[in-house]
Short mmCIF file of C-alpha atoms in Angstrom, two decimals:
data_model
loop_
_atom_site.label_atom_id
_atom_site.label_comp_id
_atom_site.label_asym_id
_atom_site.label_seq_id
_atom_site.Cartn_x
_atom_site.Cartn_y
_atom_site.Cartn_z
CA UNK I 222 56.22 233.75 36.67
CA UNK I 223 57.44 230.57 35.05
CA UNK I 224 60.79 229.04 34.18
CA UNK I 225 60.93 227.71 30.65
CA UNK I 226 63.45 225.85 28.56
CA UNK I 227 64.99 227.81 25.70
CA UNK I 228 67.32 226.72 22.95
CA UNK I 229 70.62 228.47 23.65
CA UNK I 230 71.95 230.58 20.82
CA UNK I 231 74.72 228.94 18.86
CA UNK I 232 78.02 230.41 19.97
CA UNK I 233 76.47 232.30 22.86
CA UNK I 234 79.74 232.66 24.84
CA UNK I 235 81.30 234.65 22.02
CA UNK I 236 78.13 236.70 21.63
CA UNK I 237 77.91 237.77 25.25
CA UNK I 238 81.64 238.38 25.50
CA UNK I 239 81.43 240.63 22.48
CA UNK I 240 78.63 242.51 24.19
CA UNK I 241 80.72 243.10 27.28
CA UNK I 242 79.92 240.15 29.53
CA UNK I 243 83.50 238.91 29.71
CA UNK I 244 83.07 237.55 33.24
CA UNK I 245 80.50 234.87 32.41
CA UNK I 246 82.54 232.10 33.99
CA UNK I 247 82.64 231.69 37.74
CA UNK I 248 85.59 229.84 39.20
CA UNK I 249 84.59 227.27 41.79
CA UNK I 250 86.66 226.50 44.87
CA UNK I 251 88.01 223.31 43.22
CA UNK I 252 89.33 225.33 40.28
CA UNK I 253 86.63 224.25 37.83
CA UNK I 254 84.40 226.77 36.06
CA UNK I 255 80.65 227.20 35.98
CA UNK I 256 78.79 229.56 33.67
CA UNK I 257 77.35 232.61 35.42
CA UNK I 258 75.23 233.44 32.35
CA UNK I 259 72.55 230.80 31.73
CA UNK I 260 70.40 230.95 28.61
CA UNK I 261 69.19 227.36 28.42
CA UNK I 262 66.29 228.59 30.52
CA UNK I 263 64.44 231.85 30.94
CA UNK I 264 61.85 233.27 33.27
CA UNK I 265 58.57 234.44 31.82
CA UNK I 266 56.51 237.12 33.52
CA UNK I 267 53.16 238.62 32.71
CA UNK I 268 52.71 242.34 32.17
CA UNK I 269 50.60 242.46 35.31
CA UNK I 270 53.44 240.97 37.34
CA UNK I 271 55.84 243.55 35.97
CA UNK I 272 53.45 246.37 36.84
CA UNK I 273 53.06 245.00 40.34
CA UNK I 274 56.81 244.80 40.78
CA UNK I 275 57.28 248.32 39.45
CA UNK I 276 54.61 249.59 41.82
CA UNK I 277 56.24 247.86 44.78
CA UNK I 278 59.60 249.43 43.94
CA UNK I 279 58.06 252.89 43.68
CA UNK I 280 56.36 252.61 47.04
CA UNK I 281 59.50 251.23 48.66
CA UNK I 282 61.55 254.18 47.39
CA UNK I 283 59.11 256.55 49.11
CA UNK I 284 59.26 254.45 52.27
CA UNK I 285 63.06 254.57 52.16
CA UNK I 286 62.95 258.36 52.31
CA UNK I 287 60.88 258.15 55.49
CA UNK I 288 63.26 255.53 56.85
CA UNK I 289 66.27 257.77 56.21
CA UNK I 290 64.62 260.62 58.13
CA UNK I 291 63.80 258.22 60.94
CA UNK I 292 67.37 256.92 61.25
CA UNK I 293 68.64 260.47 61.57
CA UNK I 294 65.94 261.59 64.00
CA UNK I 295 66.40 258.52 66.19
CA UNK I 296 70.18 258.54 65.86
CA UNK I 297 70.41 254.86 64.87
CA UNK I 298 73.87 255.17 63.30
CA UNK I 299 75.66 253.23 65.99
CA UNK I 300 73.09 250.44 65.89
CA UNK I 301 73.63 250.22 62.13
CA UNK I 302 77.41 249.99 62.49
CA UNK I 303 77.99 253.38 60.85
CA UNK I 304 81.05 255.10 62.36
CA UNK I 305 80.44 258.38 64.14
CA UNK I 306 82.94 260.32 62.06
CA UNK I 307 80.85 259.73 58.93
CA UNK I 308 77.60 260.90 60.49
CA UNK I 309 77.88 264.69 59.98
CA UNK I 310 78.45 264.27 56.25
CA UNK I 311 75.67 261.69 55.97
CA UNK I 312 73.25 264.09 57.61
CA UNK I 313 74.42 267.03 55.54
CA UNK I 314 74.20 265.23 52.19
CA UNK I 315 70.85 263.70 53.12
CA UNK I 316 69.56 267.28 53.32
CA UNK I 317 71.45 268.84 50.41
CA UNK I 318 70.79 265.91 48.05
CA UNK I 319 73.90 265.77 45.86
CA UNK I 320 73.47 263.72 42.68
CA UNK I 321 72.58 260.06 42.99
CA UNK I 322 72.30 257.68 40.07
CA UNK I 323 71.22 254.12 40.68
CA UNK I 324 70.40 251.17 42.91
CA UNK I 325 68.98 247.67 42.83
CA UNK I 326 66.24 246.12 44.94
CA UNK I 327 66.40 242.39 45.48
CA UNK I 328 62.98 240.77 45.78
CA UNK I 329 61.75 237.30 46.51
CA UNK I 330 58.61 236.31 44.64
CA UNK I 331 56.79 233.59 46.47
CA UNK I 332 53.16 232.73 47.17
CA UNK I 333 52.74 235.96 49.15
CA UNK I 334 54.01 238.23 46.41
CA UNK I 335 57.09 240.43 46.11
CA UNK I 336 59.08 240.79 49.30
CA UNK I 337 62.08 243.05 49.74
CA UNK I 338 65.22 241.13 50.65
CA UNK I 339 67.53 244.14 50.55
CA UNK I 340 68.44 247.27 48.63
CA UNK I 341 71.85 247.60 47.01
CA UNK I 342 71.97 251.37 46.91
CA UNK I 343 75.68 252.14 46.73
CA UNK I 344 77.57 249.78 44.41
CA UNK I 345 75.12 247.44 42.68
CA UNK I 346 76.50 245.23 39.92
CA UNK I 347 74.85 242.93 37.32
CA UNK I 348 74.40 245.99 35.13
CA UNK I 349 76.20 244.60 32.09
CA UNK I 350 74.25 241.35 32.14
CA UNK I 351 71.02 243.34 32.40
CA UNK I 352 71.97 245.09 29.16
CA UNK I 353 73.16 241.88 27.50
CA UNK I 354 69.85 240.12 28.16
CA UNK I 355 68.16 242.69 25.93
CA UNK I 356 70.16 241.36 22.97
CA UNK I 357 69.18 237.84 24.01
CA UNK I 358 65.44 238.61 23.92
CA UNK I 359 65.81 240.18 20.50
CA UNK I 360 67.83 237.28 19.14
CA UNK I 361 65.50 234.63 20.51
CA UNK I 362 62.10 236.31 20.19
CA UNK I 363 62.76 238.80 17.41
CA UNK I 364 61.42 242.35 17.37
CA UNK I 365 58.32 241.25 19.26
CA UNK I 366 60.36 240.08 22.23
CA UNK I 367 59.47 242.09 25.28
CA UNK I 368 61.38 242.63 28.48
CA UNK I 369 61.27 245.00 31.43
CA UNK I 370 64.48 246.77 30.62
CA UNK I 371 64.67 250.55 30.44
CA UNK I 372 67.88 250.66 32.44
CA UNK I 373 70.18 251.91 29.70
CA UNK I 374 67.89 254.73 28.61
CA UNK I 375 67.15 255.70 32.20
CA UNK I 376 70.85 255.92 33.04
CA UNK I 377 71.58 258.07 29.98
CA UNK I 378 68.67 260.35 30.84
CA UNK I 379 69.79 260.58 34.47
CA UNK I 380 73.31 261.57 33.44
CA UNK I 381 71.84 264.19 31.12
CA UNK I 382 69.76 265.63 33.97
CA UNK I 383 72.87 265.83 36.11
CA UNK I 384 75.06 267.60 33.52
CA UNK I 385 74.59 271.09 35.04
CA UNK I 386 75.25 269.78 38.55
CA UNK I 387 78.52 267.92 37.96
CA UNK I 388 81.57 270.13 38.59
CA UNK I 389 84.83 269.86 36.65
CA UNK I 390 85.77 268.05 33.52
CA UNK I 391 86.30 265.16 33.01
CA UNK I 392 83.99 263.12 35.21
CA UNK I 393 86.05 260.34 36.79
CA UNK I 394 84.95 256.71 37.09
CA UNK I 395 86.75 254.76 39.78
CA UNK I 396 87.05 250.99 40.02
CA UNK I 397 89.22 248.64 42.02
CA UNK I 398 91.99 246.73 40.29
CA UNK I 399 91.85 243.95 42.88
CA UNK I 400 88.81 242.38 41.26
CA UNK I 401 90.11 239.86 38.75
CA UNK I 402 87.16 238.61 36.68
CA UNK I 403 86.62 241.91 34.88
CA UNK I 404 83.21 242.41 36.46
CA UNK I 405 83.98 245.66 38.27
CA UNK I 406 85.96 247.02 35.33
CA UNK I 407 83.23 246.26 32.81
CA UNK I 408 80.51 247.58 35.09
CA UNK I 409 82.32 250.89 35.36
CA UNK I 410 83.08 250.74 31.62
CA UNK I 411 79.37 250.31 30.95
CA UNK I 412 78.53 253.21 33.23
CA UNK I 413 81.05 255.32 31.31
CA UNK I 414 79.26 254.35 28.12
CA UNK I 415 75.97 255.71 29.46
CA UNK I 416 77.61 258.94 30.68
CA UNK I 417 79.44 259.41 27.37
CA UNK I 418 76.16 259.02 25.55
CA UNK I 419 74.76 261.75 27.80
CA UNK I 420 77.53 264.13 26.76
CA UNK I 421 80.23 263.77 29.42
CA UNK I 422 83.96 263.59 29.04
CA UNK I 423 84.95 260.61 31.14
CA UNK I 424 88.13 259.28 32.64
CA UNK I 425 88.61 255.79 34.03
CA UNK I 426 90.88 255.52 37.05
CA UNK I 427 91.73 252.69 39.45
CA UNK I 428 90.76 253.90 42.91
CA UNK I 429 94.14 252.63 44.07
CA UNK I 430 95.76 255.38 41.96
CA UNK I 431 93.75 258.17 43.51
CA UNK I 432 96.06 260.80 44.99
CA UNK I 433 95.56 263.55 47.51
CA UNK I 434 97.27 266.92 47.67
CA UNK I 435 96.84 269.32 50.55
CA UNK I 436 95.99 272.27 48.29
CA UNK I 437 94.35 270.62 45.31
CA UNK I 438 92.39 267.91 47.10
CA UNK I 439 91.91 264.59 45.32
CA UNK I 440 93.94 264.23 42.14
CA UNK I 441 94.33 261.66 39.39
CA UNK I 442 97.51 259.86 38.33
CA UNK I 443 98.65 263.03 36.53
CA UNK I 444 97.92 265.28 39.52
CA UNK I 445 94.84 266.76 37.86
CA UNK I 446 92.11 267.70 40.31
CA UNK I 447 89.19 265.31 40.58
CA UNK I 448 86.12 267.45 41.02
CA UNK I 449 83.55 264.70 40.52
CA UNK I 450 83.84 260.92 40.66
CA UNK I 451 81.54 257.95 40.22
CA UNK I 452 82.96 255.14 42.33
CA UNK I 453 82.20 251.44 42.20
CA UNK I 454 83.61 251.15 45.68
CA UNK I 455 81.40 251.16 48.76
CA UNK I 456 81.35 253.92 51.32
CA UNK I 457 81.37 251.29 54.06
CA UNK I 458 84.94 250.51 52.97
CA UNK I 459 85.97 254.07 52.19
CA UNK I 460 85.15 255.44 55.63
CA UNK I 461 87.61 253.00 57.20
CA UNK I 462 90.49 253.59 54.79
CA UNK I 463 93.43 255.98 54.90
CA UNK I 464 91.79 258.73 52.82
CA UNK I 465 88.55 258.69 54.84
CA UNK I 466 89.25 261.96 56.66
CA UNK I 467 90.21 263.70 53.43
CA UNK I 468 87.14 262.41 51.59
CA UNK I 469 84.86 263.61 54.36
CA UNK I 470 86.60 266.94 54.79
CA UNK I 471 86.86 267.80 51.09
CA UNK I 472 83.42 266.62 50.03
CA UNK I 473 81.39 268.95 47.84
CA UNK I 474 81.22 270.75 44.54
CA UNK I 475 83.51 273.69 45.35
CA UNK I 476 87.15 274.32 44.39
CA UNK I 477 89.43 271.75 45.97
CA UNK I 478 86.48 269.49 46.74
CA UNK I 479 85.19 266.27 45.21
CA UNK I 480 81.58 265.39 44.52
CA UNK I 481 81.12 261.64 45.00
CA UNK I 482 78.55 259.51 43.21
CA UNK I 483 76.85 257.72 44.90
CA UNK I 484 76.63 260.19 47.79
CA UNK I 485 77.70 259.12 51.27
CA UNK I 486 74.15 259.13 52.62
CA UNK I 487 73.61 255.93 50.61
CA UNK I 488 75.22 254.26 53.62
CA UNK I 489 71.76 254.52 55.15
CA UNK I 490 69.96 252.64 52.38
CA UNK I 491 72.59 250.04 51.51
CA UNK I 492 72.98 248.96 55.14
CA UNK I 493 70.95 245.88 56.13
CA UNK I 494 69.83 247.87 59.17
CA UNK I 495 67.40 249.60 56.83
CA UNK I 496 65.32 246.38 56.88
CA UNK I 497 64.29 246.48 60.57
CA UNK I 498 63.83 250.24 60.30
CA UNK I 499 61.39 249.80 57.40
CA UNK I 500 59.54 247.06 59.27
CA UNK I 501 59.30 249.24 62.37
CA UNK I 502 57.83 252.10 60.32
CA UNK I 503 55.62 249.99 58.06
CA UNK I 504 54.74 246.79 59.94
CA UNK I 505 52.79 244.27 57.86
CA UNK I 506 53.46 246.11 54.61
CA UNK I 507 52.85 243.54 51.84
CA UNK I 508 56.29 244.05 50.27
CA UNK I 509 58.26 243.77 53.50
CA UNK I 510 59.40 240.81 55.56
CA UNK I 511 59.46 241.08 59.34
CA UNK I 512 62.96 242.22 60.31
CA UNK I 513 64.68 243.15 63.54
CA UNK I 514 68.02 244.27 64.86
CA UNK I 515 69.65 241.31 66.54
CA UNK I 516 69.16 242.73 70.04
CA UNK I 517 65.42 243.21 69.53
CA UNK I 518 62.84 240.67 70.68
CA UNK I 519 61.20 238.61 67.97
CA UNK I 520 59.32 235.35 67.65
CA UNK I 521 60.65 234.23 64.27
CA UNK I 522 61.58 230.56 64.07
CA UNK I 523 62.49 230.61 60.36
CA UNK I 524 64.78 233.50 59.58
CA UNK I 525 67.96 234.73 57.96
CA UNK I 526 70.62 236.33 60.11
CA UNK I 527 72.55 238.80 57.99
CA UNK I 528 75.56 240.93 58.92
CA UNK I 529 74.77 244.65 58.59
CA UNK I 530 77.45 245.12 55.95
CA UNK I 531 78.19 241.74 54.35
CA UNK I 532 78.35 241.09 50.63
CA UNK I 533 77.62 238.03 48.49
CA UNK I 534 75.82 236.22 51.29
CA UNK I 535 78.94 236.14 53.42
CA UNK I 536 78.41 235.18 57.06
CA UNK I 537 74.67 234.81 56.54
CA UNK I 538 72.90 232.08 58.48
CA UNK I 539 69.56 230.57 57.49
CA UNK I 540 67.45 229.01 60.22
CA UNK I 541 64.32 227.06 59.31
CA UNK I 542 61.99 225.88 62.08
CA UNK I 543 64.66 226.62 64.63
CA UNK I 544 67.38 224.63 62.89
CA UNK I 545 70.29 225.80 60.77
CA UNK I 546 69.45 225.09 57.13
CA UNK I 547 72.32 226.79 55.32
CA UNK I 548 74.98 229.40 55.76
CA UNK I 549 77.07 231.65 53.56
CA UNK I 550 80.88 231.59 53.50
CA UNK I 551 82.77 233.06 56.42
CA UNK I 552 84.45 236.26 55.27
CA UNK I 553 84.82 237.86 58.65
CA UNK I 554 81.69 240.02 58.55
CA UNK I 555 79.44 240.50 61.53
CA UNK I 556 81.59 242.48 63.91
CA UNK I 557 79.39 245.49 63.16
CA UNK I 558 76.22 243.58 64.13
CA UNK I 559 73.44 241.57 62.51
CA UNK I 560 69.83 241.85 61.48
CA UNK I 561 67.24 239.09 61.57
CA UNK I 562 64.84 238.86 58.65
CA UNK I 563 62.03 236.38 58.25
CA UNK I 564 62.96 233.51 55.94
CA UNK I 565 61.44 234.19 52.54
CA UNK I 566 60.07 231.69 50.10
CA UNK I 567 61.91 232.32 46.83
CA UNK I 568 59.84 229.73 45.05
CA UNK I 569 61.15 226.50 43.61
CA UNK I 570 61.51 226.32 39.84
CA UNK I 571 62.86 222.86 39.05
CA UNK I 572 65.13 223.14 42.06
CA UNK I 573 66.20 226.69 41.27
CA UNK I 574 65.55 229.64 43.54
CA UNK I 575 65.35 233.03 41.81
CA UNK I 576 65.98 236.48 43.24
CA UNK I 577 64.51 239.34 41.26
CA UNK I 578 66.76 242.38 40.97
CA UNK I 579 64.78 245.53 40.21
CA UNK I 580 66.90 248.43 39.01
CA UNK I 581 66.20 251.93 40.14
CA UNK I 582 67.55 255.05 38.47
CA UNK I 583 67.25 258.13 40.64
CA UNK I 584 63.82 257.52 42.21
CA UNK I 585 62.26 255.45 39.42
CA UNK I 586 62.15 251.69 38.82
CA UNK I 587 63.82 250.93 35.50
CA UNK I 588 64.13 247.22 34.78
CA UNK I 589 64.74 243.67 35.90
CA UNK I 590 67.57 241.17 36.16
CA UNK I 591 67.04 237.69 37.63
CA UNK I 592 69.63 235.48 39.29
CA UNK I 593 68.92 231.98 40.51
CA UNK I 594 70.70 229.60 42.86
CA UNK I 595 70.61 225.93 43.70
CA UNK I 596 70.76 226.50 47.43
CA UNK I 597 69.10 228.73 49.95
CA UNK I 598 71.82 231.38 50.02
CA UNK I 599 72.05 233.39 46.85
CA UNK I 600 75.78 233.95 46.63
CA UNK I 601 78.44 234.61 44.05
CA UNK I 602 77.82 231.15 42.54
CA UNK I 603 74.37 232.16 41.35
CA UNK I 604 73.42 232.31 37.67
CA UNK I 605 72.00 235.22 35.72
CA UNK I 606 68.99 234.02 33.73
CA UNK I 607 67.28 236.27 31.17
CA UNK I 608 63.57 237.02 31.27
CA UNK I 609 60.83 237.74 28.79
CA UNK I 610 57.40 239.27 29.22
CA UNK I 611 54.88 236.80 27.86
CA UNK I 612 51.21 237.71 28.00
CA UNK Y 46 52.76 244.78 25.98
CA UNK Y 47 53.39 248.48 25.86
CA UNK Y 48 56.47 249.87 24.19
CA UNK Y 49 57.66 251.50 27.36
CA UNK Y 50 58.69 248.16 28.75
CA UNK Y 51 61.07 247.66 25.92
CA UNK Y 52 64.58 248.84 25.75
CA UNK Y 53 65.61 250.15 22.38
CA UNK Y 54 68.50 248.45 20.68
CA UNK Y 55 71.43 249.22 22.90
CA UNK Y 56 74.61 249.46 20.91
CA UNK Y 57 76.63 247.69 23.53
CA UNK Y 58 79.57 245.84 22.11
CA UNK Y 59 82.84 245.13 23.73
CA UNK Y 60 85.03 247.07 21.33
CA UNK Y 61 83.56 250.53 21.88
CA UNK Y 62 82.92 249.73 25.50
CA UNK Y 63 86.48 248.77 26.21
CA UNK Y 64 87.76 251.56 24.05
CA UNK Y 65 85.72 254.04 26.03
CA UNK Y 66 86.85 252.54 29.28
CA UNK Y 67 90.50 252.53 28.42
CA UNK Y 68 90.79 255.81 26.62
CA UNK Y 69 88.16 257.82 28.42
CA UNK Y 70 85.60 259.68 26.40
CA UNK Y 71 87.69 262.02 24.37
CA UNK Y 72 88.26 264.69 27.00
CA UNK Y 73 90.92 267.31 26.52
CA UNK Y 74 93.97 265.79 28.18
CA UNK Y 75 96.39 268.41 26.92
CA UNK Y 76 98.28 270.20 29.66
CA UNK Y 77 99.87 273.60 29.10
CA UNK Y 78 102.49 275.29 31.21
CA UNK Y 79 101.15 278.72 32.20
CA UNK Y 80 102.22 281.67 34.32
CA UNK Y 81 100.23 283.25 37.14
CA UNK Y 82 97.97 284.99 34.61
CA UNK Y 83 97.17 281.74 32.81
CA UNK Y 84 99.26 282.75 29.79
CA UNK Y 85 100.92 279.83 28.01
CA UNK Y 86 104.70 279.71 28.48
CA UNK Y 87 107.39 277.25 27.43
CA UNK Y 88 106.99 273.80 28.99
CA UNK Y 89 110.51 273.95 30.40
CA UNK Y 90 109.21 276.27 33.12
CA UNK Y 91 107.07 273.46 34.46
CA UNK Y 92 109.15 270.41 33.57
CA UNK Y 93 111.16 268.42 36.04
CA UNK Y 94 110.44 269.59 39.54
CA UNK Y 95 108.67 272.68 38.18
CA UNK Y 96 109.16 276.28 39.27
CA UNK Y 97 107.25 278.45 41.72
CA UNK Y 98 104.83 280.73 39.91
CA UNK Y 99 104.25 278.30 37.05
CA UNK Y 100 101.38 275.90 36.69
CA UNK Y 101 100.17 273.00 34.61
CA UNK Y 102 96.82 273.97 33.07
CA UNK Y 103 94.32 271.21 32.22
CA UNK Y 104 91.04 271.21 30.34
CA UNK Y 105 91.47 274.49 28.47
CA UNK Y 106 88.64 275.45 26.17
CA UNK Y 107 89.27 275.63 22.42
CA UNK Y 108 91.93 274.03 20.26
CA UNK Y 109 95.71 274.00 20.47
CA UNK Y 110 97.16 277.06 22.19
CA UNK Y 111 100.48 278.80 21.47
CA UNK Y 112 102.92 280.47 23.85
CA UNK Y 113 101.39 283.75 24.99
CA UNK Y 114 97.78 282.62 24.69
CA UNK Y 115 95.63 283.24 27.75
CA UNK Y 116 93.75 280.06 28.67
CA UNK Y 117 90.25 279.77 30.06
CA UNK Y 118 87.84 277.08 31.11
CA UNK Y 119 90.27 274.73 32.80
CA UNK Y 120 92.06 274.24 36.05
CA UNK Y 121 95.68 274.69 37.08
CA UNK Y 122 98.01 272.76 39.31
CA UNK Y 123 101.19 274.24 40.78
CA UNK Y 124 104.02 272.83 38.69
CA UNK Y 125 106.09 272.07 41.75
CA UNK Y 126 103.30 269.83 42.94
CA UNK Y 127 103.72 267.29 40.23
CA UNK Y 128 105.03 264.05 41.62
CA UNK Y 129 105.65 265.70 44.95
CA UNK Y 130 103.32 266.33 47.82
CA UNK Y 131 100.76 263.92 46.42
CA UNK Y 132 99.91 261.03 48.70
CA UNK Y 133 98.65 257.91 46.96
CA UNK Y 134 97.12 254.59 47.83
CA UNK Y 135 94.70 255.89 50.45
CA UNK Y 136 91.76 254.01 48.96
CA UNK Y 137 91.53 250.43 47.81
CA UNK Y 138 92.83 248.48 50.79
CA UNK Y 139 89.48 246.84 51.62
CA UNK Y 140 88.89 245.22 48.25
CA UNK Y 141 89.71 241.65 47.41
CA UNK Y 142 89.85 239.59 44.25
CA UNK Y 143 86.05 239.43 44.24
CA UNK Y 144 85.83 243.21 44.06
CA UNK Y 145 82.66 244.88 45.25
CA UNK Y 146 80.94 241.59 44.53
CA UNK Y 147 77.60 240.78 43.09
CA UNK Y 148 76.14 241.97 46.37
CA UNK Y 149 73.35 239.51 46.10
CA UNK Y 150 70.48 239.02 48.43
CA UNK Y 151 70.18 236.03 50.62
CA UNK Y 152 67.29 234.36 52.04
CA UNK Y 153 64.89 231.94 50.89
CA UNK Y 154 64.35 228.86 48.93
CA UNK Y 155 61.21 227.23 48.14
#
């Protein structure tokens, strides 16, 4: 993999905004703006590297299935900070396998190959920018421009497969109105686009407007029953909110019930506790970094301490050779516990440190989106940089 | 490089995307007031606070229906339920202005 300089397209902000990436500016703490989309550079990968990454993602998905079984058999829910009241439904849905749609692995790619940093299995974003980069490769490289990017087609195909299994009509898509850059809204809007293309009737609804009626179950803002809902809102939040009991009690595809996408068992895979579980089951696997629950013995001197449930690098601490090297912003995470993961070499590309996001649709790898950072913690100030396959 | 690595030209532009997001995907939003046998009746039976024994019927199959038509393919809600007995705001309290976030990995540096 290399990082190359590329001539940015003239008028690129208008181009990407027109394509849906309306949240390309990130507001910095001092009120200034920095571009989140960065097309003055690009990463080039070989076909062999893409195949290797795809293979790693496939194997990891199979390992995750084993890890889910192990968590249930060994009753590790408490250690992973998963509340007891959610456990029966997690176990039940793990067995019954209600529809799931997508996820995103984050990999480092250093001298020792692709290493799993974490798996965003419940509410991954960066979907719109992954689609937008396809237009970039066509504009810059023409019809011959190649990219690992089957995400759109895979999502449409997945929704088509699920058509007979989704109860009710329309299919609801829930987002939070608190998010103010447009990222959540456009991500859900993009997901609607893929479902519409697959033949669904769709309805967008702020999750804050979700209602609940004793007889009907969950209802929309017009009191219509919600039989199935895709939610860009994590289960780790939902199980602690006012409607948690109702969501758990009325979960399913029957009358008066709601089928949730992603399913609640994704709390197993999206939890950072999955990292020590994988390492315990597959020690020395070439795509894994040594990882431990905080109360386990380890001899790592360079490591990252991550809260089980944190987002955007919050409350992460990086220790290199026994000394603190960097830390993420304090957002109050960590009460639920931490994991320790060996510090990974992300590689240094002119001072930039990329994380490779590999999309999965159902149980198949589907494409790539790369974000890079200046510092050691990849946080919400990172930049999305397009890629091209160059053999 | 093989074709399977390529995405075909995704028709992703903001106008249809936003339109789809804001208006939904063309589902049947028409609600009919029906009796216990799912026969369409005058809306006044369901309006206001509604009446016991009458329902709002959503998602009926087929085109516009007249009074007396028996509806199929949708779902009904007790008319007295509308705007009453529905609790709201039970989800959403955990989110902040950053939303679900870019949920990015952390670790590393070269």
